[in-house]
Amino acid sequence: MDLRPLVRVRPFSFFGARVMPLFLATFTTLLAIINPFEALPVYLGFAQRLDDKGRRSLAFRSCLYALMLMFFFLIFGTLLLKVFGVPMPMVRIAGGIILTRLGFQLFSAPSSLGGGDATAGDASSDAAFVPLAMPIMFGPGAMATILGMTSQVKNSASELAGLIAVSAALVATMATTYLFLAGGKELQRRLGPRGIDAATRIVGFFVAAMGIGMAFDGIIEALQLHGMTNLH
């Protein structure tokens, strides 16, 4: 009996049964949490004084920084939280406060995010890391997602295959986000300045609401963590 066809099928079957579901779950969850529509108004605010090359560079660097943070947290995240004694609820509270502040800035004065003429280059350079890469792209939601997927990888039959799937999902997520930001100029041309301003203020409102909700969830989790549920 010729067993060569079975040998060829088994690796693909293992990949489809074990790796693809984890890849798709990580990719879709992270993309929904990052939400490129949320990052676009902030990105356009900083990139409005840059040329095409500068815009693409800003988008690429911000996505690269976020990807590096994701990989760092994927490898060392659980260890760092344990070493510094920082529970996830506290991370949610801090991230919620940051997002709330950013949301109010977007809602009240979007044009101020871009900086002045003399400091536009410095502002865009700083913006690639803060606030674009962190906390907009890599925030508490992304941290929690990566931690959850890491626990699934450790509990899976093949830890290496699961780690590869999660890593590929991180790369695919940030590549998709980069393509969206790189095409932001065309979207800006279609919407116009007033359309971008309106979209920025609307998104700023929802970013602030999301930040308040994230901080509130963190407070509830912190109270539960400190034994408040024992009152029942």
PDB file of C-alpha atoms in Angstrom:
ATOM      1  CA  MET A   1       0.000   0.000   0.000  1.00  0.00           C
ATOM      2  CA  ASP A   2       1.326   3.412  -1.014  1.00  0.00           C
ATOM      3  CA  LEU A   3       1.325   5.769   1.999  1.00  0.00           C
ATOM      4  CA  ARG A   4       2.864   8.772   0.238  1.00  0.00           C
ATOM      5  CA  PRO A   5      -0.472  10.566  -0.408  1.00  0.00           C
ATOM      6  CA  LEU A   6      -1.355  10.301   3.279  1.00  0.00           C
ATOM      7  CA  VAL A   7       2.007  11.735   4.244  1.00  0.00           C
ATOM      8  CA  ARG A   8       1.399  14.722   1.998  1.00  0.00           C
ATOM      9  CA  VAL A   9      -2.099  15.368   3.368  1.00  0.00           C
ATOM     10  CA  ARG A  10      -1.380  15.187   7.090  1.00  0.00           C
ATOM     11  CA  PRO A  11       0.720  18.370   7.413  1.00  0.00           C
ATOM     12  CA  PHE A  12      -1.897  20.385   5.513  1.00  0.00           C
ATOM     13  CA  SER A  13      -4.704  18.880   7.587  1.00  0.00           C
ATOM     14  CA  PHE A  14      -2.838  19.726  10.780  1.00  0.00           C
ATOM     15  CA  PHE A  15      -2.252  23.289   9.556  1.00  0.00           C
ATOM     16  CA  GLY A  16      -5.901  23.743   8.668  1.00  0.00           C
ATOM     17  CA  ALA A  17      -7.246  22.207  11.862  1.00  0.00           C
ATOM     18  CA  ARG A  18      -4.779  23.721  14.337  1.00  0.00           C
ATOM     19  CA  VAL A  19      -3.189  26.844  12.891  1.00  0.00           C
ATOM     20  CA  MET A  20      -5.752  28.523  10.642  1.00  0.00           C
ATOM     21  CA  PRO A  21      -8.489  28.943  13.305  1.00  0.00           C
ATOM     22  CA  LEU A  22      -5.980  30.524  15.688  1.00  0.00           C
ATOM     23  CA  PHE A  23      -4.635  32.766  12.921  1.00  0.00           C
ATOM     24  CA  LEU A  24      -8.106  33.939  11.883  1.00  0.00           C
ATOM     25  CA  ALA A  25      -9.240  34.512  15.464  1.00  0.00           C
ATOM     26  CA  THR A  26      -6.161  36.588  16.283  1.00  0.00           C
ATOM     27  CA  PHE A  27      -6.281  38.551  13.020  1.00  0.00           C
ATOM     28  CA  THR A  28      -9.975  39.461  13.160  1.00  0.00           C
ATOM     29  CA  THR A  29      -9.922  40.301  16.870  1.00  0.00           C
ATOM     30  CA  LEU A  30      -6.851  42.522  16.664  1.00  0.00           C
ATOM     31  CA  LEU A  31      -8.060  44.283  13.524  1.00  0.00           C
ATOM     32  CA  ALA A  32     -11.387  45.047  15.195  1.00  0.00           C
ATOM     33  CA  ILE A  33      -9.659  46.335  18.327  1.00  0.00           C
ATOM     34  CA  ILE A  34      -7.090  48.464  16.461  1.00  0.00           C
ATOM     35  CA  ASN A  35      -9.824  49.791  14.121  1.00  0.00           C
ATOM     36  CA  PRO A  36      -7.882  51.683  11.408  1.00  0.00           C
ATOM     37  CA  PHE A  37     -10.762  54.191  11.184  1.00  0.00           C
ATOM     38  CA  GLU A  38      -9.808  55.264  14.692  1.00  0.00           C
ATOM     39  CA  ALA A  39      -6.153  55.787  13.803  1.00  0.00           C
ATOM     40  CA  LEU A  40      -6.814  57.538  10.480  1.00  0.00           C
ATOM     41  CA  PRO A  41      -7.893  60.997  11.788  1.00  0.00           C
ATOM     42  CA  VAL A  42      -4.912  61.135  14.152  1.00  0.00           C
ATOM     43  CA  TYR A  43      -2.581  60.011  11.372  1.00  0.00           C
ATOM     44  CA  LEU A  44      -3.950  62.613   8.942  1.00  0.00           C
ATOM     45  CA  GLY A  45      -3.601  65.311  11.571  1.00  0.00           C
ATOM     46  CA  PHE A  46       0.127  64.657  11.917  1.00  0.00           C
ATOM     47  CA  ALA A  47       0.691  63.926   8.209  1.00  0.00           C
ATOM     48  CA  GLN A  48      -1.140  66.955   6.795  1.00  0.00           C
ATOM     49  CA  ARG A  49       2.106  68.938   6.353  1.00  0.00           C
ATOM     50  CA  LEU A  50       4.136  66.021   4.947  1.00  0.00           C
ATOM     51  CA  ASP A  51       4.662  64.997   1.341  1.00  0.00           C
ATOM     52  CA  ASP A  52       3.703  61.562  -0.027  1.00  0.00           C
ATOM     53  CA  LYS A  53       6.996  60.001   1.011  1.00  0.00           C
ATOM     54  CA  GLY A  54       6.729  61.470   4.487  1.00  0.00           C
ATOM     55  CA  ARG A  55       3.158  60.200   4.880  1.00  0.00           C
ATOM     56  CA  ARG A  56       4.130  56.685   3.863  1.00  0.00           C
ATOM     57  CA  SER A  57       7.124  56.826   6.182  1.00  0.00           C
ATOM     58  CA  LEU A  58       4.955  57.943   9.093  1.00  0.00           C
ATOM     59  CA  ALA A  59       2.433  55.164   8.405  1.00  0.00           C
ATOM     60  CA  PHE A  60       5.162  52.545   8.032  1.00  0.00           C
ATOM     61  CA  ARG A  61       7.048  53.564  11.180  1.00  0.00           C
ATOM     62  CA  SER A  62       3.923  53.722  13.320  1.00  0.00           C
ATOM     63  CA  CYS A  63       2.816  50.256  12.164  1.00  0.00           C
ATOM     64  CA  LEU A  64       6.343  48.901  12.610  1.00  0.00           C
ATOM     65  CA  TYR A  65       6.567  50.265  16.159  1.00  0.00           C
ATOM     66  CA  ALA A  66       3.183  48.765  16.994  1.00  0.00           C
ATOM     67  CA  LEU A  67       4.240  45.415  15.524  1.00  0.00           C
ATOM     68  CA  MET A  68       7.464  45.444  17.552  1.00  0.00           C
ATOM     69  CA  LEU A  69       5.494  46.203  20.715  1.00  0.00           C
ATOM     70  CA  MET A  70       3.115  43.348  19.945  1.00  0.00           C
ATOM     71  CA  PHE A  71       5.947  40.860  19.468  1.00  0.00           C
ATOM     72  CA  PHE A  72       7.681  42.097  22.604  1.00  0.00           C
ATOM     73  CA  PHE A  73       4.492  41.720  24.606  1.00  0.00           C
ATOM     74  CA  LEU A  74       3.796  38.330  23.002  1.00  0.00           C
ATOM     75  CA  ILE A  75       7.135  37.051  24.320  1.00  0.00           C
ATOM     76  CA  PHE A  76       7.603  38.975  27.559  1.00  0.00           C
ATOM     77  CA  GLY A  77       4.151  40.400  28.385  1.00  0.00           C
ATOM     78  CA  THR A  78       3.053  37.864  30.973  1.00  0.00           C
ATOM     79  CA  LEU A  79       6.485  37.906  32.602  1.00  0.00           C
ATOM     80  CA  LEU A  80       6.599  41.716  32.795  1.00  0.00           C
ATOM     81  CA  LEU A  81       3.189  41.965  34.427  1.00  0.00           C
ATOM     82  CA  LYS A  82       4.245  39.415  37.033  1.00  0.00           C
ATOM     83  CA  VAL A  83       7.644  41.033  37.647  1.00  0.00           C
ATOM     84  CA  PHE A  84       6.213  44.523  38.187  1.00  0.00           C
ATOM     85  CA  GLY A  85       3.115  43.214  39.922  1.00  0.00           C
ATOM     86  CA  VAL A  86       0.762  45.047  37.542  1.00  0.00           C
ATOM     87  CA  PRO A  87      -2.558  43.263  37.029  1.00  0.00           C
ATOM     88  CA  MET A  88      -4.426  43.611  33.746  1.00  0.00           C
ATOM     89  CA  PRO A  89      -7.210  45.771  35.313  1.00  0.00           C
ATOM     90  CA  MET A  90      -4.627  48.459  36.094  1.00  0.00           C
ATOM     91  CA  VAL A  91      -3.392  48.327  32.500  1.00  0.00           C
ATOM     92  CA  ARG A  92      -6.977  48.824  31.311  1.00  0.00           C
ATOM     93  CA  ILE A  93      -7.486  51.803  33.625  1.00  0.00           C
ATOM     94  CA  ALA A  94      -4.266  53.530  32.514  1.00  0.00           C
ATOM     95  CA  GLY A  95      -4.984  52.861  28.846  1.00  0.00           C
ATOM     96  CA  GLY A  96      -8.543  54.083  29.231  1.00  0.00           C
ATOM     97  CA  ILE A  97      -7.356  57.369  30.718  1.00  0.00           C
ATOM     98  CA  ILE A  98      -4.902  57.876  27.842  1.00  0.00           C
ATOM     99  CA  LEU A  99      -7.543  57.123  25.218  1.00  0.00           C
ATOM    100  CA  THR A 100     -10.045  59.421  26.927  1.00  0.00           C
ATOM    101  CA  ARG A 101      -7.575  62.309  26.881  1.00  0.00           C
ATOM    102  CA  LEU A 102      -6.760  61.658  23.233  1.00  0.00           C
ATOM    103  CA  GLY A 103     -10.460  61.482  22.370  1.00  0.00           C
ATOM    104  CA  PHE A 104     -11.129  64.875  23.960  1.00  0.00           C
ATOM    105  CA  GLN A 105      -8.215  66.356  21.996  1.00  0.00           C
ATOM    106  CA  LEU A 106      -9.599  64.964  18.742  1.00  0.00           C
ATOM    107  CA  PHE A 107     -13.099  66.194  19.505  1.00  0.00           C
ATOM    108  CA  SER A 108     -12.140  69.713  20.555  1.00  0.00           C
ATOM    109  CA  ALA A 109      -9.183  70.679  18.319  1.00  0.00           C
ATOM    110  CA  PRO A 110      -8.127  68.106  15.718  1.00  0.00           C
ATOM    111  CA  SER A 111      -5.903  70.558  13.860  1.00  0.00           C
ATOM    112  CA  SER A 112      -3.686  71.035  16.920  1.00  0.00           C
ATOM    113  CA  LEU A 113      -2.471  67.446  16.627  1.00  0.00           C
ATOM    114  CA  GLY A 114      -0.438  68.275  13.568  1.00  0.00           C
ATOM    115  CA  GLY A 115       1.776  70.853  15.226  1.00  0.00           C
ATOM    116  CA  GLY A 116       3.148  74.051  13.765  1.00  0.00           C
ATOM    117  CA  ASP A 117       5.208  74.612  10.639  1.00  0.00           C
ATOM    118  CA  ALA A 118       8.517  74.725  12.433  1.00  0.00           C
ATOM    119  CA  THR A 119       7.972  71.559  14.414  1.00  0.00           C
ATOM    120  CA  ALA A 120       5.980  69.481  11.951  1.00  0.00           C
ATOM    121  CA  GLY A 121       8.864  67.107  11.316  1.00  0.00           C
ATOM    122  CA  ASP A 122       9.582  66.585  15.009  1.00  0.00           C
ATOM    123  CA  ALA A 123       5.886  66.169  15.806  1.00  0.00           C
ATOM    124  CA  SER A 124       5.368  63.550  13.096  1.00  0.00           C
ATOM    125  CA  SER A 125       8.478  61.713  14.264  1.00  0.00           C
ATOM    126  CA  ASP A 126       7.183  61.559  17.828  1.00  0.00           C
ATOM    127  CA  ALA A 127       3.666  60.733  16.640  1.00  0.00           C
ATOM    128  CA  ALA A 128       4.833  57.528  14.979  1.00  0.00           C
ATOM    129  CA  PHE A 129       5.310  56.034  18.441  1.00  0.00           C
ATOM    130  CA  VAL A 130       2.932  58.123  20.576  1.00  0.00           C
ATOM    131  CA  PRO A 131       0.019  58.255  20.044  1.00  0.00           C
ATOM    132  CA  LEU A 132      -0.213  56.257  16.778  1.00  0.00           C
ATOM    133  CA  ALA A 133       1.684  53.106  17.735  1.00  0.00           C
ATOM    134  CA  MET A 134       0.763  53.374  21.411  1.00  0.00           C
ATOM    135  CA  PRO A 135      -1.917  53.515  22.648  1.00  0.00           C
ATOM    136  CA  ILE A 136      -4.074  53.678  19.482  1.00  0.00           C
ATOM    137  CA  MET A 137      -2.692  50.602  17.713  1.00  0.00           C
ATOM    138  CA  PHE A 138      -1.154  48.856  20.689  1.00  0.00           C
ATOM    139  CA  GLY A 139      -3.295  49.482  23.726  1.00  0.00           C
ATOM    140  CA  PRO A 140      -4.870  47.502  26.558  1.00  0.00           C
ATOM    141  CA  GLY A 141      -7.271  45.784  24.162  1.00  0.00           C
ATOM    142  CA  ALA A 142      -4.400  44.520  22.026  1.00  0.00           C
ATOM    143  CA  MET A 143      -2.498  43.519  25.168  1.00  0.00           C
ATOM    144  CA  ALA A 144      -5.430  41.529  26.481  1.00  0.00           C
ATOM    145  CA  THR A 145      -5.950  39.870  23.088  1.00  0.00           C
ATOM    146  CA  ILE A 146      -2.303  38.852  22.807  1.00  0.00           C
ATOM    147  CA  LEU A 147      -2.302  37.517  26.359  1.00  0.00           C
ATOM    148  CA  GLY A 148      -5.436  35.487  25.644  1.00  0.00           C
ATOM    149  CA  MET A 149      -3.992  34.048  22.449  1.00  0.00           C
ATOM    150  CA  THR A 150      -0.749  33.265  24.274  1.00  0.00           C
ATOM    151  CA  SER A 151      -2.667  31.174  26.795  1.00  0.00           C
ATOM    152  CA  GLN A 152      -4.330  29.298  23.919  1.00  0.00           C
ATOM    153  CA  VAL A 153      -0.931  28.653  22.338  1.00  0.00           C
ATOM    154  CA  LYS A 154       0.428  27.206  25.575  1.00  0.00           C
ATOM    155  CA  ASN A 155      -2.601  24.935  25.917  1.00  0.00           C
ATOM    156  CA  SER A 156      -2.524  23.738  22.295  1.00  0.00           C
ATOM    157  CA  ALA A 157      -1.091  20.435  21.076  1.00  0.00           C
ATOM    158  CA  SER A 158       1.694  22.148  19.109  1.00  0.00           C
ATOM    159  CA  GLU A 159       3.009  25.264  20.813  1.00  0.00           C
ATOM    160  CA  LEU A 160       5.357  26.099  17.935  1.00  0.00           C
ATOM    161  CA  ALA A 161       2.598  25.960  15.313  1.00  0.00           C
ATOM    162  CA  GLY A 162       0.345  28.119  17.485  1.00  0.00           C
ATOM    163  CA  LEU A 163       3.117  30.681  18.007  1.00  0.00           C
ATOM    164  CA  ILE A 164       3.686  30.835  14.254  1.00  0.00           C
ATOM    165  CA  ALA A 165      -0.041  31.367  13.677  1.00  0.00           C
ATOM    166  CA  VAL A 166      -0.262  34.221  16.187  1.00  0.00           C
ATOM    167  CA  SER A 167       2.914  35.818  14.824  1.00  0.00           C
ATOM    168  CA  ALA A 168       1.580  35.654  11.257  1.00  0.00           C
ATOM    169  CA  ALA A 169      -1.685  37.216  12.431  1.00  0.00           C
ATOM    170  CA  LEU A 170       0.191  40.112  14.036  1.00  0.00           C
ATOM    171  CA  VAL A 171       2.074  40.789  10.801  1.00  0.00           C
ATOM    172  CA  ALA A 172      -1.099  40.529   8.692  1.00  0.00           C
ATOM    173  CA  THR A 173      -2.973  42.898  11.019  1.00  0.00           C
ATOM    174  CA  MET A 174      -0.344  45.620  10.884  1.00  0.00           C
ATOM    175  CA  ALA A 175       0.116  45.181   7.117  1.00  0.00           C
ATOM    176  CA  THR A 176      -3.615  45.758   6.662  1.00  0.00           C
ATOM    177  CA  THR A 177      -3.478  48.799   8.933  1.00  0.00           C
ATOM    178  CA  TYR A 178      -0.539  50.210   6.967  1.00  0.00           C
ATOM    179  CA  LEU A 179      -2.373  49.838   3.648  1.00  0.00           C
ATOM    180  CA  PHE A 180      -5.349  51.679   5.126  1.00  0.00           C
ATOM    181  CA  LEU A 181      -3.221  54.546   6.451  1.00  0.00           C
ATOM    182  CA  ALA A 182      -1.148  54.752   3.261  1.00  0.00           C
ATOM    183  CA  GLY A 183      -4.368  55.298   1.314  1.00  0.00           C
ATOM    184  CA  GLY A 184      -5.514  57.984   3.716  1.00  0.00           C
ATOM    185  CA  LYS A 185      -4.577  60.807   1.354  1.00  0.00           C
ATOM    186  CA  GLU A 186      -7.020  59.568  -1.286  1.00  0.00           C
ATOM    187  CA  LEU A 187      -9.705  59.275   1.353  1.00  0.00           C
ATOM    188  CA  GLN A 188      -8.867  62.777   2.514  1.00  0.00           C
ATOM    189  CA  ARG A 189      -9.187  64.065  -1.052  1.00  0.00           C
ATOM    190  CA  ARG A 190     -12.618  62.491  -1.426  1.00  0.00           C
ATOM    191  CA  LEU A 191     -13.972  63.691   1.905  1.00  0.00           C
ATOM    192  CA  GLY A 192     -12.396  67.140   1.857  1.00  0.00           C
ATOM    193  CA  PRO A 193     -11.190  69.195   4.848  1.00  0.00           C
ATOM    194  CA  ARG A 194     -14.648  69.572   6.361  1.00  0.00           C
ATOM    195  CA  GLY A 195     -15.392  65.890   5.952  1.00  0.00           C
ATOM    196  CA  ILE A 196     -12.115  64.942   7.635  1.00  0.00           C
ATOM    197  CA  ASP A 197     -12.770  67.473  10.402  1.00  0.00           C
ATOM    198  CA  ALA A 198     -16.258  66.070  10.995  1.00  0.00           C
ATOM    199  CA  ALA A 199     -14.966  62.484  10.906  1.00  0.00           C
ATOM    200  CA  THR A 200     -12.177  63.415  13.313  1.00  0.00           C
ATOM    201  CA  ARG A 201     -14.575  64.934  15.826  1.00  0.00           C
ATOM    202  CA  ILE A 202     -16.987  62.004  15.563  1.00  0.00           C
ATOM    203  CA  VAL A 203     -14.200  59.479  16.004  1.00  0.00           C
ATOM    204  CA  GLY A 204     -12.803  61.559  18.873  1.00  0.00           C
ATOM    205  CA  PHE A 205     -16.135  61.304  20.668  1.00  0.00           C
ATOM    206  CA  PHE A 206     -16.209  57.527  20.318  1.00  0.00           C
ATOM    207  CA  VAL A 207     -12.527  57.212  21.263  1.00  0.00           C
ATOM    208  CA  ALA A 208     -13.233  59.145  24.468  1.00  0.00           C
ATOM    209  CA  ALA A 209     -16.300  56.984  25.148  1.00  0.00           C
ATOM    210  CA  MET A 210     -14.274  53.828  24.495  1.00  0.00           C
ATOM    211  CA  GLY A 211     -11.539  55.059  26.831  1.00  0.00           C
ATOM    212  CA  ILE A 212     -14.038  55.785  29.613  1.00  0.00           C
ATOM    213  CA  GLY A 213     -15.603  52.369  29.102  1.00  0.00           C
ATOM    214  CA  MET A 214     -12.192  50.700  29.187  1.00  0.00           C
ATOM    215  CA  ALA A 215     -11.254  52.498  32.398  1.00  0.00           C
ATOM    216  CA  PHE A 216     -14.640  51.628  33.933  1.00  0.00           C
ATOM    217  CA  ASP A 217     -14.191  47.950  33.056  1.00  0.00           C
ATOM    218  CA  GLY A 218     -10.732  48.070  34.592  1.00  0.00           C
ATOM    219  CA  ILE A 219     -12.124  49.566  37.804  1.00  0.00           C
ATOM    220  CA  ILE A 220     -14.781  46.847  38.020  1.00  0.00           C
ATOM    221  CA  GLU A 221     -12.181  44.132  37.407  1.00  0.00           C
ATOM    222  CA  ALA A 222      -9.864  45.711  39.995  1.00  0.00           C
ATOM    223  CA  LEU A 223     -12.653  45.730  42.598  1.00  0.00           C
ATOM    224  CA  GLN A 224     -13.395  42.095  41.842  1.00  0.00           C
ATOM    225  CA  LEU A 225      -9.685  41.292  42.016  1.00  0.00           C
ATOM    226  CA  HIS A 226      -9.501  42.807  45.504  1.00  0.00           C
ATOM    227  CA  GLY A 227     -12.351  40.716  46.866  1.00  0.00           C
ATOM    228  CA  MET A 228     -15.396  42.908  46.295  1.00  0.00           C
ATOM    229  CA  THR A 229     -17.286  39.864  45.017  1.00  0.00           C
ATOM    230  CA  ASN A 230     -16.966  38.351  48.481  1.00  0.00           C
ATOM    231  CA  LEU A 231     -19.452  40.938  49.728  1.00  0.00           C
ATOM    232  CA  HIS A 232     -22.212  38.925  48.075  1.00  0.00           C
TER     233      HIS A 232
END
